[in-house]
């Protein structure tokens, strides 16, 4: 009697184990399928590894993942979003903006991928992660959700014209890396209406900048 009961118990436990196993396998399969579908939408050819454009160094110094500025959420890259820092303080160059992002001074959802000045480029957040620069929340097809944010420095010691050239080279590299076309080069204003990139807009030079990117692509 006792032996039979134990046998029955073992059979029941075995059945439970098999059912649990089947459920686990099913869950894993669903998870893998979902992940594969998602990964499919992420470009495989990340710009990672390129640390110089001609003579302009790209200094990779990612801010901490899991912070407000860098939640680490992956997305599809659709746009290159051009900004100006608007920071006319002395020495407000790319290195200084990199420092600012790393100190998380005001712990705001304010971040971007690259800062460019007349002699170097800082790379703060991986291209395939969201950042908060376009002022449009996480709107579908928006600048934050789908854009790579590039800030151009406007500090007084900085050569703005050289900064434009460096930014055009970076934009061309990103377009090529992610198989985008020139129509995907946008300004901040296109997403939230903010008057940015300020100097380009004030001097009516946006089309000129787009031409510079086209030139770089042609070379
Ligand atoms: Zn902006």
Coordinates of N, CA and C and ligand atoms in Angstrom, one line a residue:
X1 N 0.8 -1.2 0.0 CA 0.0 0.0 0.0 C 0.9 1.3 0.0
X2 N 1.8 1.3 1.0 CA 2.7 2.5 1.1 C 3.6 2.6 -0.2
X3 N 4.1 1.4 -0.6 CA 4.9 1.4 -1.8 C 4.1 1.9 -3.0
X4 N 2.8 1.5 -3.2 CA 2.0 1.9 -4.3 C 1.8 3.4 -4.2
X5 N 1.6 3.9 -3.0 CA 1.4 5.4 -2.8 C 2.6 6.2 -3.2
X6 N 3.7 5.6 -2.8 CA 5.0 6.3 -3.1 C 5.2 6.3 -4.6
X7 N 4.9 5.1 -5.2 CA 5.0 5.0 -6.7 C 4.1 6.0 -7.4
X8 N 2.9 6.2 -6.9 CA 1.9 7.1 -7.5 C 2.5 8.6 -7.4
X9 N 3.0 8.8 -6.2 CA 3.6 10.2 -5.9 C 4.7 10.5 -6.9
X10 N 5.6 9.5 -7.0 CA 6.7 9.7 -7.9 C 6.2 10.0 -9.4
X11 N 5.1 9.1 -9.7 CA 4.6 9.3 -11.1 C 4.0 10.8 -11.2
X12 N 3.3 11.2 -10.2 CA 2.7 12.6 -10.2 C 3.8 13.6 -10.3
X13 N 4.8 13.4 -9.5 CA 5.9 14.4 -9.5 C 6.6 14.4 -10.8
X14 N 6.7 13.2 -11.4 CA 7.4 13.1 -12.7 C 6.6 13.9 -13.8
X15 N 5.2 13.7 -13.7 CA 4.3 14.4 -14.6 C 4.5 15.9 -14.4
X16 N 4.5 16.3 -13.2 CA 4.6 17.8 -12.9 C 5.9 18.3 -13.4
X17 N 7.0 17.5 -13.2 CA 8.3 18.0 -13.7 C 8.3 18.1 -15.2
X18 N 7.6 17.2 -15.9 CA 7.6 17.2 -17.4 C 6.8 18.5 -17.8
X19 N 5.6 18.7 -17.2 CA 4.8 19.9 -17.5 C 5.6 21.1 -17.3
X20 N 6.3 21.2 -16.1 CA 7.1 22.4 -15.8 C 8.1 22.6 -16.9
X21 N 8.8 21.5 -17.3 CA 9.8 21.6 -18.3 C 9.3 22.1 -19.6
X22 N 8.1 21.5 -20.0 CA 7.5 22.0 -21.3 C 7.2 23.4 -21.2
X23 N 6.6 23.9 -20.1 CA 6.3 25.3 -20.0 C 7.5 26.2 -20.1
X24 N 8.6 25.7 -19.4 CA 9.9 26.5 -19.5 C 10.4 26.6 -20.9
X25 N 10.4 25.4 -21.6 CA 10.8 25.4 -23.0 C 10.0 26.3 -23.8
X26 N 8.7 26.3 -23.6 CA 7.8 27.2 -24.4 C 8.1 28.6 -24.1
X27 N 8.3 29.0 -22.8 CA 8.6 30.4 -22.5 C 9.9 30.8 -23.1
X28 N 10.9 29.9 -23.1 CA 12.2 30.3 -23.6 C 12.1 30.5 -25.1
X29 N 11.3 29.6 -25.8 CA 11.1 29.7 -27.3 C 10.5 31.1 -27.6
X30 N 9.4 31.5 -26.8 CA 8.8 32.7 -27.0 C 9.7 33.9 -26.8
X31 N 10.5 33.8 -25.8 CA 11.5 34.8 -25.4 C 12.5 35.0 -26.6
X32 N 13.1 33.8 -27.0 CA 14.1 33.9 -28.1 C 13.5 34.4 -29.3
X33 N 12.3 34.0 -29.7 CA 11.7 34.5 -30.9 C 11.5 36.1 -30.8
X34 N 11.0 36.5 -29.7 CA 10.8 38.0 -29.5 C 12.1 38.7 -29.6
X35 N 13.2 38.2 -28.9 CA 14.5 38.8 -28.9 C 15.0 38.8 -30.3
X36 N 14.9 37.7 -31.1 CA 15.4 37.7 -32.4 C 14.7 38.7 -33.3
X37 N 13.4 38.8 -33.1 CA 12.7 39.8 -33.9 C 13.2 41.2 -33.6
X38 N 13.4 41.5 -32.3 CA 13.8 42.8 -31.9 C 15.2 43.1 -32.4
X39 N 16.1 42.1 -32.2 CA 17.5 42.3 -32.6 C 17.6 42.5 -34.1
X40 N 16.7 41.9 -34.9 CA 16.6 42.0 -36.3 C 16.5 43.5 -36.7
X41 N 15.9 44.3 -35.9 CA 15.7 45.7 -36.2 C 16.8 46.6 -35.8
X42 N 17.8 46.0 -35.1 CA 19.0 46.8 -34.7 C 20.1 46.6 -35.7
X43 N 20.7 47.7 -36.2 CA 21.8 47.5 -37.2 C 22.9 46.7 -36.6
X44 N 23.4 45.8 -37.4 CA 24.5 44.9 -36.9 C 25.8 45.6 -37.0
X45 N 26.0 46.6 -37.9 CA 27.2 47.2 -38.2 C 27.4 48.5 -37.3
X46 N 27.7 48.3 -36.0 CA 27.8 49.5 -35.2 C 29.1 50.3 -35.6
X47 N 29.1 51.6 -35.3 CA 30.2 52.4 -35.7 C 31.4 52.1 -34.8
X48 N 31.1 51.4 -33.7 CA 32.2 51.0 -32.7 C 33.5 50.6 -33.4
X49 N 34.6 51.0 -32.8 CA 35.8 50.6 -33.3 C 36.5 51.6 -34.1
X50 N 35.7 52.6 -34.7 CA 36.4 53.7 -35.5 C 36.7 54.8 -34.5
X51 N 37.9 55.1 -34.3 CA 38.2 56.1 -33.3 C 39.0 57.3 -33.8
X52 N 38.9 57.4 -35.2 CA 39.5 58.6 -35.8 C 38.8 58.8 -37.1
X53 N 38.5 60.1 -37.5 CA 38.0 60.4 -38.8 C 39.1 61.3 -39.4
X54 N 39.8 60.8 -40.4 CA 40.9 61.6 -40.9 C 41.9 61.9 -39.7
X55 N 41.9 63.2 -39.3 CA 42.8 63.5 -38.2 C 42.1 63.9 -36.9
X56 N 40.7 63.7 -37.0 CA 39.9 64.1 -35.8 C 39.7 62.8 -34.9
X57 N 40.3 62.9 -33.7 CA 40.1 61.7 -32.8 C 38.6 61.6 -32.3
X58 N 38.1 60.4 -32.2 CA 36.8 60.2 -31.6 C 37.1 59.5 -30.2
X59 N 36.9 60.2 -29.2 CA 37.2 59.6 -27.8 C 36.0 59.0 -27.2
X60 N 36.0 57.7 -27.1 CA 34.8 57.0 -26.5 C 34.9 57.0 -25.0
X61 N 33.9 57.6 -24.4 CA 33.9 57.6 -22.9 C 32.4 57.5 -22.5
X62 N 31.9 56.3 -22.5 CA 30.5 56.2 -22.3 C 30.1 56.5 -20.9
X63 N 28.9 57.2 -20.7 CA 28.4 57.5 -19.4 C 27.8 56.2 -18.8
X64 N 27.7 56.2 -17.5 CA 27.2 55.0 -16.8 C 25.9 54.5 -17.3
X65 N 25.8 53.2 -17.6 CA 24.5 52.6 -18.0 C 23.6 52.5 -16.8
X66 N 22.3 52.7 -17.0 CA 21.4 52.6 -15.9 C 21.1 53.9 -15.2
X67 N 21.7 55.0 -15.8 CA 21.4 56.3 -15.2 C 20.2 56.9 -15.9
X68 N 19.7 58.0 -15.4 CA 18.6 58.7 -16.1 C 19.0 59.1 -17.5
X69 N 20.3 59.5 -17.6 CA 20.8 60.0 -18.9 C 20.9 58.8 -19.9
X70 N 21.2 57.7 -19.4 CA 21.5 56.5 -20.2 C 20.8 55.3 -19.7
X71 N 19.5 55.1 -20.0 CA 18.8 53.9 -19.5 C 19.3 52.6 -20.2
X72 N 19.9 52.8 -21.4 CA 20.4 51.6 -22.0 C 19.4 50.9 -22.9
X73 N 18.3 51.6 -23.2 CA 17.3 51.0 -24.1 C 17.7 51.0 -25.5
X74 N 17.6 49.8 -26.2 CA 18.0 49.7 -27.6 C 16.9 50.2 -28.5
X75 N 17.2 50.7 -29.6 CA 16.2 51.2 -30.6 C 16.7 51.1 -32.0
X76 N 15.9 51.4 -33.0 CA 16.3 51.4 -34.4 C 16.8 52.8 -34.7
X77 N 18.0 52.9 -35.4 CA 18.5 54.2 -35.7 C 17.9 54.7 -37.0
X78 N 17.3 55.9 -37.0 CA 16.6 56.4 -38.2 C 17.2 57.8 -38.6
X79 N 17.6 58.5 -37.6 CA 18.0 59.9 -37.8 C 19.3 60.3 -37.2
X80 N 20.0 61.3 -37.8 CA 21.1 62.0 -37.2 C 20.5 63.4 -36.8
X81 N 20.6 63.7 -35.5 CA 19.9 65.0 -35.0 C 21.0 66.0 -34.6
X82 N 21.1 67.1 -35.4 CA 22.1 68.1 -35.2 C 21.7 69.2 -34.2
X83 N 22.6 69.4 -33.3 CA 22.3 70.5 -32.2 C 23.5 71.4 -32.1
X84 N 23.3 72.5 -31.4 CA 24.4 73.3 -30.9 C 24.2 73.4 -29.4
X85 N 25.4 73.4 -28.7 CA 25.3 73.4 -27.2 C 24.6 74.7 -26.7
X86 N 24.8 75.7 -27.5 CA 24.3 77.0 -27.0 C 25.1 77.5 -25.8
X87 N 26.2 76.8 -25.5 CA 27.0 77.2 -24.3 C 28.2 78.0 -24.8
X88 N 28.1 79.3 -24.6 CA 29.2 80.3 -25.0 C 30.2 80.6 -23.9
X89 N 30.2 79.8 -22.9 CA 31.1 80.0 -21.8 C 32.5 79.6 -22.3
X90 N 33.5 80.2 -21.6 CA 34.9 79.9 -22.0 C 35.2 78.4 -21.7
X91 N 35.9 77.8 -22.6 CA 36.3 76.4 -22.6 C 35.2 75.4 -22.6
X92 N 34.0 75.8 -23.0 CA 32.9 74.9 -23.1 C 33.0 74.0 -24.4
X93 N 34.1 73.2 -24.4 CA 34.4 72.4 -25.5 C 33.8 71.0 -25.4
X94 N 34.3 70.1 -26.3 CA 33.7 68.7 -26.3 C 34.1 68.0 -25.0
X95 N 35.3 68.2 -24.5 CA 35.8 67.5 -23.3 C 35.0 68.0 -22.1
X96 N 34.7 69.3 -22.1 CA 34.0 69.8 -21.0 C 32.5 69.3 -20.9
X97 N 31.9 69.2 -22.1 CA 30.6 68.6 -22.1 C 30.6 67.1 -21.8
X98 N 31.7 66.4 -22.1 CA 31.8 65.0 -21.7 C 31.8 64.9 -20.2
X99 N 32.6 65.8 -19.6 CA 32.7 65.9 -18.1 C 31.3 66.2 -17.5
X100 N 30.6 67.1 -18.1 CA 29.3 67.4 -17.6 C 28.4 66.2 -17.6
X101 N 28.4 65.5 -18.7 CA 27.5 64.3 -18.8 C 27.9 63.2 -17.7
X102 N 29.2 63.1 -17.4 CA 29.7 62.1 -16.5 C 29.4 62.5 -15.0
X103 N 29.3 63.8 -14.7 CA 29.0 64.2 -13.4 C 27.6 64.1 -13.0
X104 N 26.7 63.9 -14.0 CA 25.2 63.8 -13.7 C 24.8 64.9 -12.8
X105 N 25.4 66.1 -12.9 CA 25.2 67.2 -12.0 C 23.7 67.4 -11.7
X106 N 22.9 67.5 -12.7 CA 21.5 67.8 -12.3 C 20.6 66.6 -12.5
X107 N 21.2 65.5 -12.8 CA 20.4 64.2 -12.8 C 19.1 64.3 -13.7
X108 N 19.3 65.0 -14.8 CA 18.1 65.2 -15.6 C 18.1 64.2 -16.8
X109 N 17.0 64.0 -17.4 CA 17.0 63.2 -18.6 C 17.5 64.0 -19.8
X110 N 18.8 64.3 -19.8 CA 19.3 65.2 -20.8 C 20.6 64.5 -21.2
X111 N 20.7 64.1 -22.4 CA 21.9 63.4 -22.9 C 21.9 63.3 -24.4
X112 N 23.1 63.0 -25.0 CA 23.2 62.9 -26.4 C 24.4 62.0 -26.7
X113 N 24.6 61.7 -28.0 CA 25.6 60.7 -28.3 C 27.0 61.2 -28.5
X114 N 27.1 62.4 -29.2 CA 28.4 62.9 -29.5 C 28.5 64.4 -29.2
X115 N 29.7 64.9 -28.8 CA 29.9 66.3 -28.8 C 31.1 66.6 -29.7
X116 N 31.0 67.6 -30.6 CA 32.0 67.9 -31.6 C 32.5 69.3 -31.4
X117 N 33.9 69.5 -31.3 CA 34.4 70.8 -31.4 C 35.4 70.9 -32.6
X118 N 36.3 71.9 -32.6 CA 37.1 72.1 -33.7 C 38.3 71.1 -33.8
X119 N 38.5 70.3 -32.7 CA 39.7 69.4 -32.8 C 39.4 68.0 -32.3
X120 N 38.3 67.7 -31.7 CA 38.0 66.3 -31.3 C 36.5 66.1 -31.2
X121 N 36.2 64.8 -31.0 CA 34.8 64.4 -30.9 C 34.7 63.4 -29.7
X122 N 33.8 63.7 -28.8 CA 33.6 62.8 -27.7 C 32.3 61.9 -28.0
X123 N 32.4 60.7 -27.7 CA 31.3 59.7 -27.9 C 30.8 59.2 -26.6
X124 N 29.6 59.7 -26.2 CA 29.1 59.5 -24.8 C 28.2 58.3 -24.6
X125 N 27.4 57.9 -25.6 CA 26.4 56.9 -25.5 C 26.4 56.1 -26.8
X126 N 26.4 54.7 -26.7 CA 26.4 53.9 -27.9 C 25.2 54.3 -28.9
X127 N 25.6 54.3 -30.2 CA 24.6 54.8 -31.2 C 23.3 54.1 -31.1
X128 N 23.3 52.8 -30.7 CA 22.0 52.0 -30.8 C 21.2 52.2 -29.5
X129 N 21.5 53.1 -28.6 CA 20.7 53.3 -27.4 C 20.0 54.7 -27.4
X130 N 18.9 54.8 -26.8 CA 18.2 56.1 -26.8 C 18.9 57.1 -25.9
X131 N 18.7 58.4 -26.2 CA 19.3 59.5 -25.4 C 18.2 60.6 -25.5
X132 N 18.4 61.6 -24.7 CA 17.4 62.6 -24.5 C 17.8 64.0 -24.9
X133 N 17.7 64.3 -26.2 CA 18.2 65.6 -26.7 C 17.2 66.3 -27.6
X134 N 16.2 65.6 -28.1 CA 15.3 66.2 -29.1 C 14.1 66.8 -28.5
X135 N 13.9 66.7 -27.2 CA 12.7 67.3 -26.6 C 11.4 66.8 -27.0
X136 N 11.4 65.5 -27.5 CA 10.1 64.9 -27.9 C 9.7 63.6 -27.2
X137 N 10.2 63.5 -25.9 CA 9.9 62.4 -25.1 C 10.3 61.1 -25.8
X138 N 9.5 60.1 -25.8 CA 9.8 58.8 -26.5 C 8.8 58.6 -27.6
X139 N 8.4 59.7 -28.2 CA 7.4 59.6 -29.3 C 7.9 58.7 -30.4
X140 N 6.9 57.9 -30.9 CA 7.2 57.0 -32.1 C 7.9 57.8 -33.2
X141 N 8.9 57.2 -33.7 CA 9.6 57.9 -34.9 C 10.2 59.2 -34.5
X142 N 10.5 59.4 -33.2 CA 11.0 60.7 -32.8 C 12.5 60.8 -32.7
X143 N 12.9 62.0 -32.4 CA 14.4 62.3 -32.3 C 15.1 61.6 -31.2
X144 N 14.4 61.5 -30.0 CA 15.0 60.8 -28.9 C 15.0 59.3 -29.2
X145 N 13.9 58.8 -29.6 CA 13.7 57.3 -29.8 C 14.6 56.8 -30.9
X146 N 14.7 57.6 -32.0 CA 15.3 57.0 -33.2 C 16.5 57.8 -33.7
X147 N 16.9 58.9 -32.9 CA 18.0 59.7 -33.5 C 19.3 59.5 -32.7
X148 N 20.4 59.8 -33.5 CA 21.7 59.9 -32.9 C 21.9 61.4 -32.7
X149 N 22.1 61.8 -31.4 CA 22.2 63.3 -31.1 C 23.6 63.7 -31.2
X150 N 23.9 64.8 -32.0 CA 25.2 65.4 -32.1 C 25.2 66.8 -31.7
X151 N 26.0 67.2 -30.6 CA 26.0 68.6 -30.2 C 27.3 69.2 -30.7
X152 N 27.2 70.4 -31.4 CA 28.3 71.1 -31.8 C 28.6 72.3 -30.9
X153 N 29.9 72.4 -30.6 CA 30.3 73.4 -29.6 C 30.4 74.8 -30.2
X154 N 30.0 75.8 -29.4 CA 30.0 77.2 -29.8 C 30.8 78.1 -28.9
X155 N 31.7 77.5 -28.1 CA 32.4 78.4 -27.1 C 33.4 79.3 -27.9
X156 N 33.7 80.5 -27.3 CA 34.5 81.5 -28.0 C 35.8 81.1 -28.6
X157 N 36.6 80.2 -27.9 CA 37.9 79.8 -28.4 C 37.8 78.8 -29.6
X158 N 36.6 78.3 -29.8 CA 36.4 77.2 -30.7 C 36.1 77.8 -32.1
X159 N 36.7 77.1 -33.1 CA 36.5 77.5 -34.5 C 35.2 76.8 -35.0
X160 N 34.2 77.6 -35.1 CA 32.9 77.1 -35.5 C 32.9 76.4 -36.9
X161 N 33.6 77.1 -37.8 CA 33.6 76.6 -39.2 C 34.3 75.2 -39.2
X162 N 35.4 75.0 -38.5 CA 36.0 73.7 -38.4 C 35.1 72.7 -37.7
X163 N 34.3 73.1 -36.7 CA 33.4 72.3 -36.0 C 32.3 71.8 -37.0
X164 N 31.9 72.6 -37.9 CA 30.9 72.2 -38.9 C 31.5 71.1 -39.8
X165 N 32.7 71.3 -40.2 CA 33.4 70.3 -41.1 C 33.5 69.0 -40.3
X166 N 33.9 69.1 -39.1 CA 34.1 67.8 -38.3 C 32.7 67.1 -38.1
X167 N 31.7 67.9 -37.9 CA 30.3 67.3 -37.7 C 29.8 66.7 -39.0
X168 N 30.1 67.4 -40.1 CA 29.7 66.8 -41.4 C 30.3 65.5 -41.7
X169 N 31.6 65.4 -41.3 CA 32.4 64.1 -41.5 C 31.8 63.0 -40.6
X170 N 31.4 63.4 -39.4 CA 30.8 62.4 -38.4 C 29.5 62.0 -39.0
X171 N 28.7 62.9 -39.4 CA 27.3 62.6 -39.9 C 27.4 61.7 -41.1
X172 N 28.4 61.9 -42.0 CA 28.6 61.1 -43.2 C 29.0 59.7 -42.8
X173 N 29.8 59.6 -41.8 CA 30.3 58.3 -41.3 C 29.1 57.5 -40.7
X174 N 28.2 58.2 -40.0 CA 27.1 57.5 -39.4 C 26.0 57.1 -40.4
X175 N 25.8 58.0 -41.4 CA 24.9 57.6 -42.5 C 25.4 56.4 -43.2
X176 N 26.7 56.3 -43.5 CA 27.2 55.1 -44.1 C 27.1 53.9 -43.2
X177 N 27.5 54.0 -42.0 CA 27.5 52.9 -41.1 C 26.1 52.3 -40.9
X178 N 25.1 53.1 -40.9 CA 23.7 52.6 -40.6 C 22.8 52.6 -41.8
X179 N 23.4 52.8 -43.0 CA 22.7 52.6 -44.2 C 21.5 53.6 -44.3
X180 N 21.7 54.8 -43.9 CA 20.7 55.9 -44.0 C 20.9 56.7 -45.2
X181 N 20.0 57.6 -45.5 CA 20.3 58.5 -46.6 C 20.2 60.0 -46.1
X182 N 20.6 60.9 -46.9 CA 20.8 62.3 -46.5 C 19.6 62.9 -45.9
X183 N 18.4 62.4 -46.3 CA 17.2 63.0 -45.8 C 17.0 62.7 -44.3
X184 N 17.8 61.8 -43.7 CA 17.7 61.5 -42.3 C 18.6 62.4 -41.4
X185 N 19.3 63.3 -42.1 CA 20.0 64.3 -41.3 C 19.0 65.4 -40.9
X186 N 18.8 65.6 -39.6 CA 17.8 66.5 -39.2 C 18.4 67.5 -38.2
X187 N 17.7 68.6 -37.9 CA 18.0 69.5 -36.9 C 17.1 69.3 -35.7
X188 N 17.5 69.7 -34.5 CA 16.7 69.6 -33.3 C 15.3 70.1 -33.6
X189 N 15.3 71.3 -34.3 CA 14.0 72.0 -34.6 C 13.0 71.1 -35.3
X190 N 13.4 70.2 -36.1 CA 12.5 69.3 -36.8 C 11.6 68.5 -35.9
X191 N 12.1 68.2 -34.7 CA 11.4 67.3 -33.8 C 10.6 68.0 -32.7
X192 N 11.1 69.1 -32.1 CA 10.3 69.7 -31.1 C 10.1 71.2 -31.3
X193 N 10.6 71.7 -32.4 CA 10.4 73.1 -32.7 C 11.4 74.1 -32.0
X194 N 12.3 73.5 -31.2 CA 13.3 74.3 -30.5 C 14.2 75.0 -31.5
X195 N 14.6 76.2 -31.3 CA 15.5 76.9 -32.2 C 16.9 76.4 -32.1
X196 N 17.2 75.3 -32.7 CA 18.5 74.6 -32.5 C 18.6 73.8 -33.8
X197 N 19.8 73.8 -34.4 CA 21.0 74.4 -34.1 C 21.0 75.9 -34.4
X198 N 21.2 76.7 -33.3 CA 20.9 78.1 -33.3 C 21.6 79.0 -34.4
X199 N 23.0 78.8 -34.5 CA 23.8 79.6 -35.4 C 23.4 79.2 -36.9
X200 N 23.3 77.9 -37.1 CA 22.9 77.5 -38.5 C 21.6 78.1 -38.9
X201 N 20.7 78.1 -38.0 CA 19.3 78.6 -38.3 C 19.4 80.1 -38.4
X202 N 20.0 80.8 -37.5 CA 20.1 82.3 -37.5 C 20.8 82.8 -38.8
X203 N 21.8 82.0 -39.2 CA 22.5 82.5 -40.4 C 22.0 81.8 -41.7
X204 N 20.9 81.1 -41.5 CA 20.3 80.5 -42.7 C 21.2 79.6 -43.4
X205 N 21.9 78.7 -42.7 CA 23.0 77.9 -43.3 C 22.7 76.4 -43.2
X206 N 21.4 76.0 -42.9 CA 21.1 74.6 -42.7 C 21.4 73.8 -44.0
X207 N 20.9 74.4 -45.1 CA 21.0 73.7 -46.4 C 22.5 73.6 -46.8
X208 N 23.3 74.6 -46.4 CA 24.7 74.6 -46.7 C 25.4 73.4 -45.9
X209 N 24.9 73.2 -44.6 CA 25.5 72.1 -43.8 C 25.1 70.8 -44.5
X210 N 23.9 70.6 -44.9 CA 23.4 69.4 -45.5 C 24.3 69.1 -46.8
X211 N 24.6 70.2 -47.5 CA 25.5 70.0 -48.7 C 26.9 69.5 -48.3
X212 N 27.4 70.0 -47.1 CA 28.7 69.6 -46.7 C 28.7 68.1 -46.4
X213 N 27.6 67.6 -45.8 CA 27.5 66.2 -45.5 C 27.4 65.4 -46.8
X214 N 26.7 65.9 -47.8 CA 26.6 65.3 -49.1 C 28.0 65.2 -49.7
X215 N 28.8 66.3 -49.6 CA 30.1 66.3 -50.2 C 31.0 65.2 -49.5
X216 N 30.9 65.1 -48.2 CA 31.6 64.1 -47.5 C 31.2 62.7 -47.9
X217 N 29.9 62.5 -48.2 CA 29.5 61.2 -48.6 C 30.0 60.8 -50.0
X218 N 30.2 61.9 -50.8 CA 30.6 61.7 -52.2 C 32.1 61.3 -52.2
X219 N 32.8 61.7 -51.2 CA 34.3 61.5 -51.2 C 34.7 60.1 -50.8
Ligands
LIG1 ZN1 19.3 71.0 -29.7

